[in-house]
Short mmCIF file of C-alpha atoms in Angstrom, two decimals:
data_model
loop_
_atom_site.label_atom_id
_atom_site.label_comp_id
_atom_site.label_asym_id
_atom_site.label_seq_id
_atom_site.Cartn_x
_atom_site.Cartn_y
_atom_site.Cartn_z
CA UNK G 1 -38.48 33.35 -28.42
CA UNK G 2 -38.52 30.62 -25.84
CA UNK G 3 -38.21 31.92 -22.33
CA UNK G 4 -35.59 30.67 -19.94
CA UNK G 5 -38.24 28.96 -17.86
CA UNK G 6 -39.17 26.91 -20.90
CA UNK G 7 -35.59 25.74 -21.31
CA UNK G 8 -35.49 23.84 -18.05
CA UNK G 9 -39.17 23.06 -17.98
CA UNK G 10 -39.79 19.63 -16.62
CA UNK G 11 -43.55 19.71 -16.63
CA UNK G 12 -45.16 16.89 -18.52
CA UNK G 13 -48.76 17.46 -17.58
CA UNK G 14 -51.49 17.44 -20.18
CA UNK G 15 -52.06 20.99 -21.36
CA UNK G 16 -55.30 20.02 -23.10
CA UNK G 17 -57.20 19.59 -19.83
CA UNK G 18 -60.11 22.01 -19.99
CA UNK G 19 -60.34 22.40 -16.23
CA UNK G 20 -56.89 21.64 -14.88
CA UNK G 21 -56.41 21.37 -11.13
CA UNK G 22 -54.54 24.11 -9.29
CA UNK G 23 -51.45 21.93 -9.03
CA UNK G 24 -51.22 21.64 -12.82
CA UNK G 25 -51.65 25.38 -13.26
CA UNK G 26 -48.87 26.08 -10.80
CA UNK G 27 -46.66 23.54 -12.57
CA UNK G 28 -47.25 25.29 -15.87
CA UNK G 29 -46.56 28.61 -14.16
CA UNK G 30 -43.23 27.17 -13.04
CA UNK G 31 -42.56 26.38 -16.69
CA UNK G 32 -42.97 30.04 -17.54
CA UNK G 33 -46.47 29.82 -18.93
CA UNK G 34 -47.68 33.12 -17.57
CA UNK G 35 -51.02 32.84 -19.34
CA UNK G 36 -52.27 30.47 -16.63
CA UNK G 37 -51.99 33.31 -14.12
CA UNK G 38 -55.32 34.61 -15.39
CA UNK G 39 -57.08 31.41 -14.37
CA UNK G 40 -55.32 31.31 -11.01
CA UNK G 41 -56.39 34.89 -10.36
CA UNK G 42 -59.96 34.10 -11.35
CA UNK G 43 -60.03 31.21 -8.91
CA UNK G 44 -58.19 32.65 -5.95
CA UNK G 45 -57.80 36.43 -6.11
CA UNK G 46 -61.13 37.36 -4.51
CA UNK G 47 -60.50 35.13 -1.52
CA UNK G 48 -56.89 36.27 -1.16
CA UNK G 49 -57.94 39.91 -1.33
CA UNK G 50 -60.69 39.47 1.25
CA UNK G 51 -58.27 37.75 3.61
CA UNK G 52 -55.77 40.57 3.16
CA UNK G 53 -58.50 43.11 3.82
CA UNK G 54 -59.72 41.33 6.95
CA UNK G 55 -56.18 41.15 8.29
CA UNK G 56 -55.34 44.78 7.62
CA UNK G 57 -58.68 46.57 7.46
CA UNK G 58 -57.22 48.65 4.65
CA UNK G 59 -58.11 48.37 0.97
CA UNK G 60 -54.82 49.80 -0.34
CA UNK G 61 -52.88 47.37 1.81
CA UNK G 62 -55.09 44.52 0.63
CA UNK G 63 -54.38 45.53 -2.98
CA UNK G 64 -50.63 45.44 -2.35
CA UNK G 65 -50.77 42.19 -0.40
CA UNK G 66 -52.84 40.41 -3.02
CA UNK G 67 -50.47 41.56 -5.77
CA UNK G 68 -47.43 40.50 -3.82
CA UNK G 69 -48.95 37.13 -2.95
CA UNK G 70 -49.45 36.23 -6.60
CA UNK G 71 -46.03 37.53 -7.63
CA UNK G 72 -44.52 35.33 -4.94
CA UNK G 73 -46.59 32.42 -6.11
CA UNK G 74 -45.04 32.94 -9.54
CA UNK G 75 -41.48 33.20 -8.27
CA UNK G 76 -41.85 30.16 -6.01
CA UNK G 77 -44.01 28.04 -8.33
CA UNK G 78 -41.13 25.68 -9.05
CA UNK G 79 -40.95 24.74 -5.39
CA UNK G 80 -44.68 24.15 -4.98
CA UNK G 81 -45.60 20.63 -3.94
CA UNK G 82 -49.30 19.85 -4.08
CA UNK G 83 -49.35 18.29 -0.63
CA UNK G 84 -51.56 21.12 0.54
CA UNK G 85 -54.29 23.06 -1.22
CA UNK G 86 -53.10 26.08 -3.17
CA UNK G 87 -55.27 28.41 -1.10
CA UNK G 88 -53.31 27.23 1.94
CA UNK G 89 -50.08 28.40 0.33
CA UNK G 90 -51.60 31.70 -0.79
CA UNK G 91 -53.11 32.32 2.64
CA UNK G 92 -49.77 31.54 4.26
CA UNK G 93 -48.03 34.03 1.99
CA UNK G 94 -50.54 36.75 2.88
CA UNK G 95 -50.41 36.08 6.62
CA UNK G 96 -46.61 36.06 6.63
CA UNK G 97 -46.47 39.27 4.61
CA UNK G 98 -48.75 41.00 7.10
CA UNK G 99 -46.81 39.72 10.10
CA UNK G 100 -43.45 40.59 8.53
CA UNK G 101 -44.66 44.04 7.64
CA UNK G 102 -45.97 44.79 11.09
CA UNK G 103 -42.73 43.59 12.60
CA UNK G 104 -40.78 45.90 10.32
CA UNK G 105 -39.27 43.17 8.19
CA UNK G 106 -39.27 43.00 4.42
CA UNK G 107 -40.69 46.49 3.85
CA UNK G 108 -41.69 45.72 0.30
CA UNK G 109 -45.25 46.90 0.60
CA UNK G 110 -46.92 50.23 1.03
CA UNK G 111 -48.29 49.25 4.41
CA UNK G 112 -46.91 52.17 6.33
CA UNK G 113 -50.37 53.50 7.00
CA UNK G 114 -52.53 50.67 8.15
CA UNK G 115 -55.34 52.73 9.57
CA UNK G 116 -58.51 50.81 8.98
CA UNK G 117 -60.72 52.02 6.16
CA UNK G 118 -64.24 53.00 7.00
CA UNK G 119 -66.57 50.21 5.92
CA UNK G 120 -68.03 50.52 2.44
CA UNK G 121 -70.90 52.82 3.27
CA UNK G 122 -72.79 52.38 0.03
CA UNK G 123 -73.26 48.73 0.92
CA UNK G 124 -74.73 49.49 4.31
CA UNK G 125 -78.42 49.50 4.93
CA UNK G 126 -78.39 52.09 7.69
CA UNK G 127 -76.11 54.25 9.82
CA UNK G 128 -76.61 51.72 12.58
CA UNK G 129 -75.36 48.81 10.52
CA UNK G 130 -72.47 50.99 9.39
CA UNK G 131 -71.55 51.68 12.98
CA UNK G 132 -71.85 48.04 13.97
CA UNK G 133 -69.66 46.99 11.08
CA UNK G 134 -67.07 49.56 12.14
CA UNK G 135 -67.17 48.24 15.70
CA UNK G 136 -66.55 44.69 14.55
CA UNK G 137 -63.74 45.77 12.25
CA UNK G 138 -61.98 47.71 14.99
CA UNK G 139 -62.41 44.84 17.46
CA UNK G 140 -60.86 42.36 15.05
CA UNK G 141 -58.05 44.78 14.18
CA UNK G 142 -57.29 45.18 17.89
CA UNK G 143 -56.46 41.49 18.31
CA UNK G 144 -52.79 40.48 18.49
CA UNK G 145 -51.70 39.51 14.98
CA UNK G 146 -51.65 35.75 15.30
CA UNK G 147 -54.92 35.69 17.21
CA UNK G 148 -56.40 37.93 14.54
CA UNK G 149 -55.13 35.67 11.78
CA UNK G 150 -56.50 32.58 13.52
CA UNK G 151 -59.92 34.13 14.14
CA UNK G 152 -60.18 35.54 10.62
CA UNK G 153 -59.27 32.19 9.10
CA UNK G 154 -61.70 30.38 11.41
CA UNK G 155 -64.69 32.72 11.30
CA UNK G 156 -64.47 34.32 7.86
CA UNK G 157 -62.64 31.64 5.86
CA UNK G 158 -64.37 28.74 7.67
CA UNK G 159 -61.13 26.80 7.87
CA UNK G 160 -60.49 23.91 10.23
CA UNK G 161 -57.87 23.99 12.95
CA UNK G 162 -55.73 21.70 10.82
CA UNK G 163 -55.86 24.06 7.83
CA UNK G 164 -55.18 27.07 10.01
CA UNK G 165 -52.25 25.23 11.58
CA UNK G 166 -50.78 24.66 8.11
CA UNK G 167 -51.14 28.32 7.25
CA UNK G 168 -49.72 29.61 10.52
CA UNK G 169 -47.11 26.84 10.53
CA UNK G 170 -47.97 25.72 14.01
CA UNK G 171 -49.85 22.95 15.79
CA UNK G 172 -53.60 22.43 15.96
CA UNK G 173 -53.42 22.80 19.73
CA UNK G 174 -51.75 26.18 19.31
CA UNK G 175 -54.44 27.22 16.84
CA UNK G 176 -57.17 26.17 19.26
CA UNK G 177 -55.56 28.31 21.92
CA UNK G 178 -55.25 31.30 19.56
CA UNK G 179 -58.87 30.98 18.45
CA UNK G 180 -60.14 30.64 22.02
CA UNK G 181 -58.26 33.69 23.25
CA UNK G 182 -59.27 35.67 20.18
CA UNK G 183 -62.96 34.91 20.57
CA UNK G 184 -62.76 35.60 24.29
CA UNK G 185 -61.36 39.08 23.63
CA UNK G 186 -63.93 39.76 20.94
CA UNK G 187 -66.74 38.61 23.25
CA UNK G 188 -65.53 41.16 25.75
CA UNK G 189 -65.03 44.04 23.35
CA UNK G 190 -68.36 43.45 21.57
CA UNK G 191 -70.31 42.48 24.67
CA UNK G 192 -72.87 45.24 24.18
CA UNK G 193 -73.79 44.12 20.67
CA UNK G 194 -76.49 41.57 20.07
CA UNK G 195 -77.18 40.13 16.64
CA UNK G 196 -79.56 42.26 14.60
CA UNK M 1 -71.81 13.68 31.06
CA UNK M 2 -69.44 16.59 31.73
CA UNK M 3 -70.20 20.10 30.54
CA UNK M 4 -69.15 21.09 27.05
CA UNK M 5 -65.62 22.38 26.88
CA UNK M 6 -64.75 25.73 25.34
CA UNK M 7 -63.36 23.80 22.38
CA UNK M 8 -66.63 21.90 22.00
CA UNK M 9 -68.57 25.15 21.94
CA UNK M 10 -66.30 26.85 19.39
CA UNK M 11 -66.52 23.87 17.04
CA UNK M 12 -70.04 22.68 17.84
CA UNK M 13 -71.66 23.63 14.53
CA UNK M 14 -68.83 21.98 12.58
CA UNK M 15 -68.86 18.66 14.43
CA UNK M 16 -70.00 15.51 12.70
CA UNK M 17 -73.49 14.23 13.39
CA UNK M 18 -72.54 11.59 15.92
CA UNK M 19 -70.47 13.92 18.06
CA UNK M 20 -73.07 16.66 17.83
CA UNK M 21 -75.79 14.20 18.89
CA UNK M 22 -73.73 13.12 21.86
CA UNK M 23 -73.21 16.71 22.99
CA UNK M 24 -76.79 17.55 22.09
CA UNK M 25 -78.15 15.10 24.60
CA UNK M 26 -76.19 16.95 27.28
CA UNK M 27 -77.25 20.34 25.96
CA UNK M 28 -80.90 19.44 26.23
CA UNK M 29 -80.44 18.91 29.93
CA UNK M 30 -77.91 21.66 30.73
CA UNK M 31 -78.96 25.31 30.67
CA UNK M 32 -75.44 26.50 31.39
CA UNK M 33 -73.99 24.83 28.29
CA UNK M 34 -76.95 25.97 26.16
CA UNK M 35 -76.32 29.56 27.22
CA UNK M 36 -72.62 29.27 26.48
CA UNK M 37 -73.34 27.89 23.02
CA UNK M 38 -75.96 30.56 22.35
CA UNK M 39 -73.54 33.28 23.41
CA UNK M 40 -70.90 31.98 21.01
CA UNK M 41 -73.40 31.80 18.17
CA UNK M 42 -74.41 35.39 18.91
CA UNK M 43 -70.77 36.44 18.71
CA UNK M 44 -70.33 34.69 15.36
CA UNK M 45 -73.44 36.45 14.09
CA UNK M 46 -72.17 39.86 15.23
CA UNK M 47 -68.79 39.19 13.60
CA UNK M 48 -70.70 38.44 10.41
CA UNK M 49 -71.92 42.04 10.35
CA UNK M 50 -68.49 43.25 9.26
CA UNK M 51 -69.08 44.26 5.71
CA UNK M 52 -66.11 44.72 3.43
CA UNK M 53 -65.72 46.14 -0.08
CA UNK M 54 -65.77 43.90 -3.09
CA UNK M 55 -62.31 42.90 -4.29
CA UNK M 56 -61.07 45.14 -7.10
CA UNK M 57 -60.09 43.87 -10.54
CA UNK M 58 -56.32 43.42 -10.32
CA UNK M 59 -55.69 40.85 -13.01
CA UNK M 60 -53.99 43.25 -15.44
CA UNK M 61 -51.68 44.81 -12.88
CA UNK M 62 -50.69 41.48 -11.35
CA UNK M 63 -50.00 39.93 -14.74
CA UNK M 64 -47.91 42.96 -15.65
CA UNK M 65 -45.90 42.58 -12.46
CA UNK M 66 -45.38 38.90 -13.12
CA UNK M 67 -44.18 39.67 -16.64
CA UNK M 68 -41.78 42.29 -15.24
CA UNK M 69 -40.43 39.83 -12.69
CA UNK M 70 -40.00 37.23 -15.40
CA UNK M 71 -38.05 39.66 -17.58
CA UNK M 72 -35.89 40.73 -14.65
CA UNK M 73 -35.13 37.13 -13.75
CA UNK M 74 -34.29 36.31 -17.32
CA UNK M 75 -31.94 39.22 -18.02
CA UNK M 76 -29.78 39.48 -14.92
CA UNK M 77 -26.84 37.34 -13.88
CA UNK M 78 -29.26 34.88 -12.35
CA UNK M 79 -30.85 34.45 -15.70
CA UNK M 80 -27.50 33.78 -17.33
CA UNK M 81 -26.64 31.41 -14.52
CA UNK M 82 -29.85 29.51 -15.18
CA UNK M 83 -29.04 29.35 -18.88
CA UNK M 84 -25.53 28.07 -18.13
CA UNK M 85 -26.86 25.50 -15.69
CA UNK M 86 -29.41 24.29 -18.20
CA UNK M 87 -26.71 23.95 -20.88
CA UNK M 88 -24.38 22.03 -18.57
CA UNK M 89 -27.19 19.69 -17.54
CA UNK M 90 -28.28 19.18 -21.12
CA UNK M 91 -24.71 18.53 -22.27
CA UNK M 92 -24.14 16.09 -19.41
CA UNK M 93 -27.35 14.27 -20.18
CA UNK M 94 -26.44 14.08 -23.86
CA UNK M 95 -22.95 12.70 -23.12
CA UNK M 96 -24.32 10.09 -20.73
CA UNK M 97 -27.04 9.16 -23.18
CA UNK M 98 -24.49 8.85 -25.97
CA UNK M 99 -22.34 6.45 -23.96
CA UNK M 100 -25.33 4.34 -23.04
CA UNK M 101 -26.62 4.08 -26.59
CA UNK M 102 -23.24 3.64 -28.33
CA UNK M 103 -23.05 0.21 -30.11
CA UNK M 104 -20.64 -2.17 -28.48
CA UNK M 105 -17.92 -3.59 -30.79
CA UNK M 106 -18.70 -7.15 -31.82
CA UNK M 107 -15.99 -9.71 -31.28
CA UNK M 108 -14.90 -11.15 -34.62
CA UNK M 109 -15.83 -14.81 -35.07
CA UNK M 110 -13.23 -17.29 -36.25
CA UNK M 111 -13.88 -19.31 -39.47
CA UNK M 112 -14.30 -22.40 -37.31
CA UNK M 113 -17.02 -20.72 -35.22
CA UNK M 114 -18.84 -19.61 -38.36
CA UNK M 115 -18.61 -23.05 -39.82
CA UNK M 116 -19.90 -24.69 -36.65
CA UNK M 117 -22.78 -22.26 -36.29
CA UNK M 118 -23.92 -22.96 -39.85
CA UNK M 119 -23.66 -26.75 -39.35
CA UNK M 120 -21.63 -26.98 -42.49
CA UNK M 121 -20.56 -30.49 -41.64
CA UNK M 122 -24.13 -31.61 -42.27
CA UNK M 123 -24.19 -30.37 -45.86
CA UNK M 124 -23.45 -32.57 -48.86
CA UNK M 125 -21.13 -31.60 -51.66
CA UNK M 126 -18.08 -30.59 -49.76
CA UNK M 127 -16.20 -30.52 -46.53
CA UNK M 128 -16.63 -27.78 -44.04
CA UNK M 129 -13.15 -26.57 -44.92
CA UNK M 130 -14.11 -26.28 -48.58
CA UNK M 131 -17.35 -24.40 -47.78
CA UNK M 132 -15.60 -22.17 -45.31
CA UNK M 133 -13.16 -21.28 -48.03
CA UNK M 134 -16.05 -20.08 -50.16
CA UNK M 135 -16.69 -17.31 -47.61
CA UNK M 136 -13.14 -16.13 -48.00
CA UNK M 137 -12.92 -16.52 -51.79
CA UNK M 138 -16.41 -16.32 -53.23
CA UNK M 139 -16.72 -17.22 -56.92
CA UNK M 140 -16.81 -14.44 -59.50
CA UNK M 141 -20.29 -13.56 -60.77
CA UNK M 142 -21.01 -15.35 -64.08
CA UNK M 143 -18.48 -18.06 -63.43
CA UNK M 144 -21.17 -20.76 -63.58
CA UNK M 145 -20.73 -21.65 -59.96
CA UNK M 146 -23.70 -19.61 -58.69
CA UNK M 147 -26.87 -21.31 -57.72
CA UNK M 148 -29.64 -21.16 -60.36
CA UNK M 149 -32.94 -19.47 -59.41
#
């Protein structure tokens, strides 16, 4: 049976494209074609999950955030306009979910316990590297939320100020200020560590 | 040249070649700026030591949630509202399309207009009035007045 989304589907894009761009996939998603979610997840889930983990330091929270981000992508797909890259939208959803949750709004996630996970020990080469990883994680988690988001997006996602500004819905000048203050605090809190 | 700004240092490794070359000429002569840049690169390297788990496989659970959301949206009052809206829009579009494509009634031509358009006055064998009358009272088939083939 045809789903409701098919009834008012306005998408006219070519479904035979073997490697459709993100914008086409989202358009098909808006038409109720849930099967494209698999491809969107393949393309974007790892990055979304890593961002969620870096922002929360908690794997369970990252699981919930990543799930919620893609559900929200589905429910808002009809409003998506490909003026910005899809990862920008997904990153914005994750950042806003984290900020909302920490401010006590929209308690839709199981983020009540956001104590940072210990780093994945099996991936560490030595107790020393484990300890250093833990130090970095705690230092990043200690940043104010918008500074943390800006630094994570800049350092770990390698985004430009312009892209970060789109995600945080602010100006590039504001992003520059957030990044500067964030790095300054990290420089202070990790002053005793030198690169290995 | 002035010392590198904090912004220059934070973005130094991402700058385009020309800008980097410009700042580089200052760096080669300024120990203070070199130290500041080295310190920032050290910080970036230390931050890179944060190791995180690999993302789990969540495709099945996310697709299940999406399917559940889709069902919920399709069965509640919102779903019915969407159906009703789609029907109204479709009906409106069909009505408008029907009006636009409906054939316009042709205005009936008078016998004189028909006669003039066919240039009946130029034909031999009868007046235009006589030929026009043929349209109104055509001869019976087999009456011998049809044209031979």
